[in-house]
Coordinates of C-alpha atoms in Angstrom, one line a residue:
X36 CA 61.9 19.7 -43.5
X37 CA 64.8 18.8 -44.7
X38 CA 67.0 16.1 -43.2
X39 CA 69.5 16.5 -41.2
X40 CA 73.0 16.3 -42.5
X41 CA 75.7 14.7 -40.5
X42 CA 79.6 14.9 -40.5
X43 CA 82.7 12.3 -39.6
X44 CA 81.1 8.8 -39.4
X45 CA 77.8 7.8 -39.8
X46 CA 75.9 7.6 -36.5
X47 CA 75.1 4.0 -35.5
X48 CA 72.4 3.1 -33.2
X49 CA 72.3 -0.3 -34.1
X50 CA 71.0 -3.1 -31.8
X51 CA 73.6 -5.8 -32.5
X52 CA 71.7 -9.1 -32.5
X53 CA 74.1 -11.9 -33.7
X54 CA 77.8 -12.2 -33.0
X55 CA 80.0 -11.0 -34.8
X56 CA 81.8 -12.6 -37.6
X57 CA 84.9 -12.5 -39.3
X58 CA 85.1 -11.8 -42.5
X59 CA 86.9 -13.2 -45.3
X60 CA 88.9 -11.0 -48.0
X61 CA 86.5 -9.0 -49.6
X62 CA 87.8 -8.5 -53.3
X63 CA 86.5 -7.1 -56.7
X64 CA 86.8 -9.5 -59.3
X65 CA 89.9 -8.4 -61.8
X66 CA 88.6 -5.9 -65.2
X67 CA 88.7 -7.9 -68.8
X68 CA 90.3 -5.3 -70.8
X69 CA 93.9 -5.0 -71.8
X70 CA 94.5 -1.3 -70.1
X71 CA 95.4 -0.3 -66.0
X72 CA 93.0 1.7 -64.3
X73 CA 92.7 4.6 -62.5
X74 CA 90.2 6.2 -60.6
X75 CA 89.3 9.6 -58.6
X76 CA 86.7 11.1 -57.2
X77 CA 85.0 14.5 -58.0
X78 CA 82.6 16.7 -56.3
X79 CA 80.3 18.0 -59.4
X80 CA 77.7 21.6 -58.2
X81 CA 74.6 23.1 -60.1
X82 CA 75.1 26.4 -59.5
X83 CA 71.9 27.0 -61.7
X84 CA 70.2 24.1 -60.0
X85 CA 68.2 24.4 -56.7
X86 CA 68.3 20.3 -54.5
X87 CA 64.7 19.8 -54.5
X88 CA 65.2 17.7 -51.2
X89 CA 67.9 19.8 -49.2
X90 CA 66.0 23.8 -48.9
X91 CA 68.5 26.2 -49.2
X92 CA 70.9 25.1 -51.0
X93 CA 72.0 24.3 -54.8
X94 CA 72.5 20.7 -56.3
X95 CA 75.4 18.6 -55.5
X96 CA 76.3 15.4 -56.7
X97 CA 79.7 13.1 -56.2
X98 CA 81.0 10.7 -58.4
X99 CA 83.7 8.2 -59.2
X100 CA 85.7 8.8 -62.4
X101 CA 87.5 5.6 -63.8
X102 CA 89.4 5.3 -66.6
X103 CA 92.7 3.5 -69.0
X104 CA 95.7 4.7 -66.3
X105 CA 99.2 4.6 -67.4
X106 CA 100.5 0.9 -66.6
X107 CA 102.9 0.9 -63.9
X108 CA 101.6 3.6 -61.5
X109 CA 99.7 4.9 -59.2
X110 CA 99.8 1.3 -57.2
X111 CA 97.8 2.9 -54.0
X112 CA 94.5 1.2 -55.3
X113 CA 91.6 3.1 -54.6
X114 CA 88.9 2.6 -51.4
X115 CA 85.3 1.1 -52.3
X116 CA 83.9 3.6 -50.0
X117 CA 84.6 5.7 -46.7
X118 CA 85.0 4.7 -43.1
X119 CA 82.5 7.0 -43.2
X120 CA 80.0 5.0 -45.5
X121 CA 80.8 1.7 -45.0
X122 CA 77.9 1.6 -41.8
X123 CA 75.3 2.7 -43.9
X124 CA 76.7 0.4 -46.6
X125 CA 76.4 -2.7 -44.2
X126 CA 73.2 -1.3 -43.1
X127 CA 71.8 -1.9 -46.6
X128 CA 72.8 -5.4 -46.9
X129 CA 70.7 -6.7 -43.5
X130 CA 67.3 -6.9 -43.8
X131 CA 66.9 -6.3 -39.6
X132 CA 69.2 -4.6 -37.7
X133 CA 72.4 -5.8 -36.9
X134 CA 71.2 -9.4 -38.0
X135 CA 74.2 -10.0 -40.0
X136 CA 77.2 -9.8 -37.2
X137 CA 79.1 -8.1 -39.8
X138 CA 81.6 -5.4 -38.3
X139 CA 80.6 -1.8 -39.7
X140 CA 83.4 -1.1 -41.2
X141 CA 83.2 -4.2 -43.6
X142 CA 82.7 -2.0 -46.4
X143 CA 85.6 0.2 -46.2
X144 CA 87.7 -3.0 -46.6
X145 CA 86.3 -4.1 -49.2
X146 CA 89.8 -4.4 -52.4
X147 CA 89.3 -2.5 -55.4
X148 CA 91.8 -2.3 -58.7
X149 CA 91.6 1.4 -60.1
X150 CA 95.0 3.1 -58.9
X151 CA 94.1 6.1 -56.7
X152 CA 94.8 9.4 -58.9
X153 CA 96.9 6.9 -61.6
X154 CA 98.5 9.0 -64.7
X155 CA 96.0 9.0 -67.4
X156 CA 97.2 6.8 -69.7
X157 CA 99.2 9.0 -72.5
X158 CA 98.3 7.0 -75.3
X159 CA 94.6 6.9 -74.6
X160 CA 92.8 9.3 -77.2
X161 CA 89.6 10.1 -78.1
X162 CA 87.9 7.6 -75.3
X163 CA 84.0 7.6 -75.1
X164 CA 82.3 8.8 -71.9
X165 CA 79.9 6.7 -70.2
X166 CA 77.9 7.5 -67.0
X167 CA 76.1 5.0 -64.5
X168 CA 73.1 5.5 -62.1
X169 CA 73.1 3.1 -59.4
X170 CA 69.3 1.6 -58.2
X171 CA 67.0 3.7 -56.2
X172 CA 68.5 3.7 -52.5
X173 CA 71.7 2.7 -53.4
X174 CA 75.1 4.1 -53.8
X175 CA 78.2 4.6 -56.8
X176 CA 80.3 1.9 -55.2
X177 CA 77.5 -1.0 -56.1
X178 CA 78.6 -0.3 -60.0
X179 CA 82.6 -0.4 -59.3
X180 CA 83.1 -3.9 -61.0
X181 CA 81.3 -2.7 -63.6
X182 CA 82.6 0.5 -63.7
X183 CA 86.9 -0.5 -63.6
X184 CA 85.8 -3.4 -66.7
X185 CA 84.2 -0.7 -68.8
X186 CA 87.7 1.6 -68.1
X187 CA 90.0 -1.5 -68.8
X188 CA 88.2 -1.7 -72.1
X189 CA 89.1 2.4 -73.0
X190 CA 86.2 4.5 -71.9
X191 CA 86.0 6.9 -69.3
X192 CA 83.5 6.4 -66.8
X193 CA 81.6 8.5 -64.4
X194 CA 79.3 6.8 -61.6
X195 CA 76.8 8.8 -60.0
X196 CA 75.6 9.2 -56.9
X197 CA 72.3 11.4 -56.6
X198 CA 72.5 12.4 -53.1
X199 CA 68.8 12.2 -50.8
X200 CA 68.1 9.3 -53.5
X201 CA 71.1 7.6 -52.2
X202 CA 71.6 5.5 -49.1
X203 CA 74.3 8.3 -48.3
X204 CA 76.3 11.2 -49.7
X205 CA 79.8 12.2 -48.1
X206 CA 80.7 15.0 -49.2
X207 CA 84.7 17.1 -49.3
X208 CA 83.4 18.5 -45.8
X209 CA 82.5 16.1 -43.9
X210 CA 78.9 15.9 -44.4
X211 CA 77.1 13.0 -44.9
X212 CA 73.6 13.9 -47.1
X213 CA 71.3 10.5 -46.2
X214 CA 68.6 8.9 -47.8
X215 CA 65.1 10.6 -47.7
X216 CA 61.8 10.0 -49.6
X217 CA 60.4 13.2 -51.3
X218 CA 57.9 15.3 -49.3
X219 CA 54.6 14.0 -49.4
X220 CA 55.3 10.7 -50.2
X221 CA 52.5 8.3 -49.5
X222 CA 53.5 4.9 -47.6
X223 CA 53.9 2.4 -50.2
X224 CA 53.5 4.2 -53.1
X225 CA 56.6 3.4 -55.3
X226 CA 55.3 4.6 -58.8
X227 CA 54.7 8.4 -57.3
X228 CA 58.5 7.3 -55.2
X229 CA 60.0 6.8 -58.6
X230 CA 57.8 9.4 -60.9
X231 CA 60.0 11.9 -58.2
X232 CA 63.0 10.9 -58.0
X233 CA 63.1 10.0 -61.9
X234 CA 63.3 13.8 -63.1
X235 CA 65.8 14.6 -60.8
X236 CA 67.9 11.8 -61.7
X237 CA 67.8 12.7 -65.4
X238 CA 68.4 16.2 -64.5
X239 CA 71.7 14.9 -63.2
X240 CA 72.6 12.7 -65.3
X241 CA 72.0 15.3 -68.1
X242 CA 74.3 17.8 -65.7
X243 CA 77.6 15.8 -65.2
X244 CA 77.7 14.6 -69.1
X245 CA 77.5 18.3 -69.2
X246 CA 80.4 18.8 -66.7
X247 CA 82.3 15.9 -67.7
X248 CA 82.5 17.1 -71.3
X249 CA 83.4 20.4 -70.8
X250 CA 86.8 21.4 -71.8
X251 CA 88.6 22.2 -69.0
X252 CA 87.8 19.3 -67.6
X253 CA 91.7 16.9 -66.2
X254 CA 90.5 14.3 -68.5
X255 CA 89.2 16.2 -71.8
X256 CA 92.6 15.3 -73.6
X257 CA 92.0 11.7 -73.4
X258 CA 87.6 12.1 -74.2
X259 CA 85.6 12.0 -77.6
X260 CA 82.1 14.1 -76.4
X261 CA 80.6 13.1 -79.5
X262 CA 80.6 9.8 -78.4
X263 CA 78.7 9.6 -74.7
X264 CA 76.7 6.5 -73.1
X265 CA 74.5 6.3 -70.3
X266 CA 73.7 2.9 -68.1
X267 CA 71.8 2.3 -65.1
X268 CA 70.6 -0.6 -62.7
X269 CA 67.2 -0.7 -61.7
X270 CA 65.8 3.1 -61.1
X271 CA 69.1 4.2 -62.9
X272 CA 68.1 2.1 -66.1
X273 CA 64.7 3.7 -66.5
X274 CA 66.7 6.7 -65.9
X275 CA 69.1 6.2 -68.9
X276 CA 65.9 6.1 -71.2
X277 CA 65.1 9.5 -69.7
X278 CA 68.3 11.6 -70.2
X279 CA 68.6 10.1 -73.5
X280 CA 65.2 11.1 -74.4
X281 CA 66.2 14.2 -73.7
X282 CA 69.7 15.2 -74.0
X283 CA 70.7 14.0 -78.1
X284 CA 74.4 14.2 -76.4
X285 CA 73.7 10.5 -75.0
X286 CA 74.5 8.8 -77.9
X287 CA 73.9 4.9 -76.4
X288 CA 72.3 3.6 -73.4
X289 CA 71.5 0.3 -71.3
X290 CA 68.7 -0.4 -68.9
X291 CA 69.9 -3.5 -66.2
X292 CA 66.7 -4.6 -64.7
X293 CA 64.9 -1.3 -64.2
X294 CA 61.3 -0.6 -65.0
X295 CA 61.1 1.5 -67.0
X296 CA 58.8 4.9 -65.8
X297 CA 58.1 8.0 -68.1
X298 CA 57.4 10.3 -71.0
X299 CA 60.2 8.3 -73.2
X300 CA 57.2 5.3 -73.1
X301 CA 55.3 7.1 -75.5
X302 CA 58.2 8.8 -76.9
X303 CA 60.8 5.9 -77.9
X304 CA 64.8 6.3 -78.5
X305 CA 65.8 6.5 -82.3
X306 CA 69.5 6.1 -81.0
X307 CA 70.7 2.9 -79.2
X308 CA 69.4 0.8 -76.6
X309 CA 69.7 -2.0 -74.6
X310 CA 67.2 -3.8 -72.5
X311 CA 68.6 -6.1 -70.2
X312 CA 66.5 -8.4 -67.9
X313 CA 67.9 -10.0 -65.0
X314 CA 64.1 -11.2 -63.5
X315 CA 61.6 -12.9 -65.5
X316 CA 58.4 -11.1 -66.0
X317 CA 56.3 -11.9 -62.6
X318 CA 52.4 -12.8 -63.8
X319 CA 51.4 -11.0 -60.3
X320 CA 52.1 -7.7 -61.9
X321 CA 51.3 -7.4 -65.1
X322 CA 52.1 -3.9 -64.7
X323 CA 56.2 -3.9 -64.7
X324 CA 55.6 -6.4 -68.0
X325 CA 53.4 -4.1 -70.3
X326 CA 55.6 -1.4 -69.1
X327 CA 58.5 -3.6 -70.8
X328 CA 56.9 -4.2 -73.9
X329 CA 55.6 -0.6 -74.2
X330 CA 59.3 1.0 -74.2
X331 CA 60.6 -1.9 -76.6
X332 CA 57.8 -1.2 -78.6
X333 CA 58.8 2.3 -79.1
X334 CA 62.7 1.6 -79.5
X335 CA 63.3 2.8 -83.4
X336 CA 66.8 3.1 -83.4
X337 CA 69.0 0.1 -82.6
X338 CA 67.8 -2.5 -79.7
X339 CA 68.1 -5.2 -77.6
X340 CA 66.2 -7.4 -75.1
X341 CA 68.2 -9.8 -73.5
X342 CA 67.2 -11.9 -70.2
X343 CA 69.6 -13.4 -68.4
X344 CA 68.3 -17.3 -66.9
X345 CA 68.9 -17.7 -63.1
X346 CA 69.3 -13.8 -62.5
X347 CA 68.1 -11.5 -59.8
X348 CA 67.7 -8.2 -59.9
X349 CA 70.7 -7.4 -58.2
X350 CA 72.4 -9.4 -60.0
X351 CA 74.4 -6.4 -61.9
X352 CA 75.6 -4.8 -59.0
X353 CA 78.6 -5.8 -56.6
X354 CA 77.0 -8.1 -54.3
X355 CA 76.7 -10.8 -56.3
X356 CA 80.4 -10.7 -56.1
X357 CA 80.6 -10.0 -52.0
X358 CA 77.6 -11.7 -51.4
X359 CA 79.0 -15.4 -51.2
X360 CA 81.9 -14.2 -48.7
X361 CA 79.8 -12.0 -46.1
X362 CA 77.3 -15.0 -45.9
X363 CA 74.3 -12.9 -47.3
X364 CA 72.2 -16.1 -47.6
X365 CA 72.5 -16.8 -43.8
X366 CA 71.1 -13.5 -42.9
X367 CA 68.4 -13.1 -45.7
X368 CA 65.2 -14.2 -45.8
X369 CA 65.1 -16.5 -49.1
X370 CA 62.5 -15.2 -51.2
X371 CA 64.4 -12.3 -50.5
X372 CA 67.4 -13.4 -51.6
X373 CA 66.3 -15.5 -54.6
X374 CA 65.0 -11.7 -55.7
X375 CA 67.8 -10.3 -55.4
X376 CA 70.4 -12.7 -56.5
X377 CA 68.2 -15.6 -58.1
X378 CA 70.4 -19.0 -58.9
X379 CA 73.3 -17.3 -60.5
X380 CA 77.2 -19.3 -58.5
X381 CA 78.2 -16.0 -56.7
X382 CA 80.3 -13.8 -59.4
X383 CA 78.8 -14.9 -62.3
X384 CA 76.1 -11.8 -62.8
X385 CA 78.8 -9.8 -62.6
X386 CA 80.0 -11.6 -65.5
X387 CA 77.5 -11.8 -67.4
X388 CA 76.8 -8.0 -67.0
X389 CA 80.6 -7.2 -67.7
X390 CA 80.1 -8.9 -71.7
X391 CA 76.6 -7.4 -71.7
X392 CA 77.2 -3.9 -70.9
X393 CA 80.8 -3.7 -72.2
X394 CA 79.6 -5.3 -75.8
X395 CA 77.0 -3.7 -76.3
X396 CA 78.7 -0.2 -75.8
X397 CA 81.6 -1.5 -77.8
X398 CA 79.3 -2.3 -80.3
X399 CA 77.9 0.8 -80.3
X400 CA 80.6 3.5 -79.6
X401 CA 83.6 2.0 -80.9
X402 CA 82.6 0.2 -84.1
X403 CA 83.3 -3.3 -82.7
X404 CA 81.5 -6.5 -84.7
X405 CA 79.7 -9.4 -82.9
X406 CA 77.9 -8.4 -79.7
X407 CA 74.9 -10.5 -80.3
X408 CA 77.5 -13.5 -81.2
X409 CA 79.9 -13.3 -78.0
X410 CA 76.8 -13.2 -75.6
X411 CA 77.0 -15.7 -72.1
X412 CA 75.1 -19.0 -72.8
X413 CA 72.5 -17.9 -69.7
X414 CA 71.7 -14.7 -72.0
X415 CA 69.0 -15.4 -74.0
X416 CA 68.1 -13.0 -77.2
X417 CA 64.1 -12.4 -76.7
X418 CA 64.3 -9.0 -79.2

């Protein structure tokens, strides 16, 4: 039976276990490119596909769209997340209910740099498109710093939510679809969980690419549909590789610290692909090391394997920037903190991610040179 959808503000039945803290100003780092950035939100409906998690409904997606904007217009910044979704984001930061002492509206107050509904830059033409897929049980805003930066470099960018896989998705009519695991999933069976979600994510990415490159879509005048990249974090990175396997419309891809899964481990790829590993191989999980090696061995196009020294699994996400001012270390177990953020200084993971992903796509979608010669010092080329 499908989990109930809610309307309005996400319900909060938590018991706070610490004193409420005052949160300082939370702001993502400014994009590094030369262009101003606009942002819009879009609701995509796939009438041809049933939602496997919500019987009786067709598949619906929500996406953030970042794009090169006309400078000096659209001075109202976009929102990181809504007031309704903010409690779910705060919940995801916490290990125990209420342990952070953070106000439940904290995430809604994060300042971003994309101007809401700003007019597109009139001189931005033939822009490549990049789709972003967040990690399992995460949300599309998790990759905002990366999405804004890519748009400032001249890309059109769409970050997707994958409903029922995301921590929560709010639709224009006020419905909030919460996270849920597939029916019949055994507790702790992460391989099964990844496999079941992977197919749905790949279908989401393929549908979104088709819709966002259609002639009637509002940014079509800016778009070069023949150049489309796909990048993802964690399970989103595995989905990026599988989407490239099935959809020749994706011309380059990036996996940000995602254990590879799927048929692509057998078939491989012939188009450019970047493996960007933020966590080192763990001898206690040799199957993960084998998975990285197996995908690398079947990448027949231009390929790069990078390893970030001192990184953590969440270093490519906005948590890298937000953890410090949130006091994340204070309410997170030391081992969990190290896995999430490693030993990099706050914000450094974001800079590394922007440099690696932006440089890779500039080389393979915009024709720039020298990607490997401008990598940050923490990044080693291991393949």
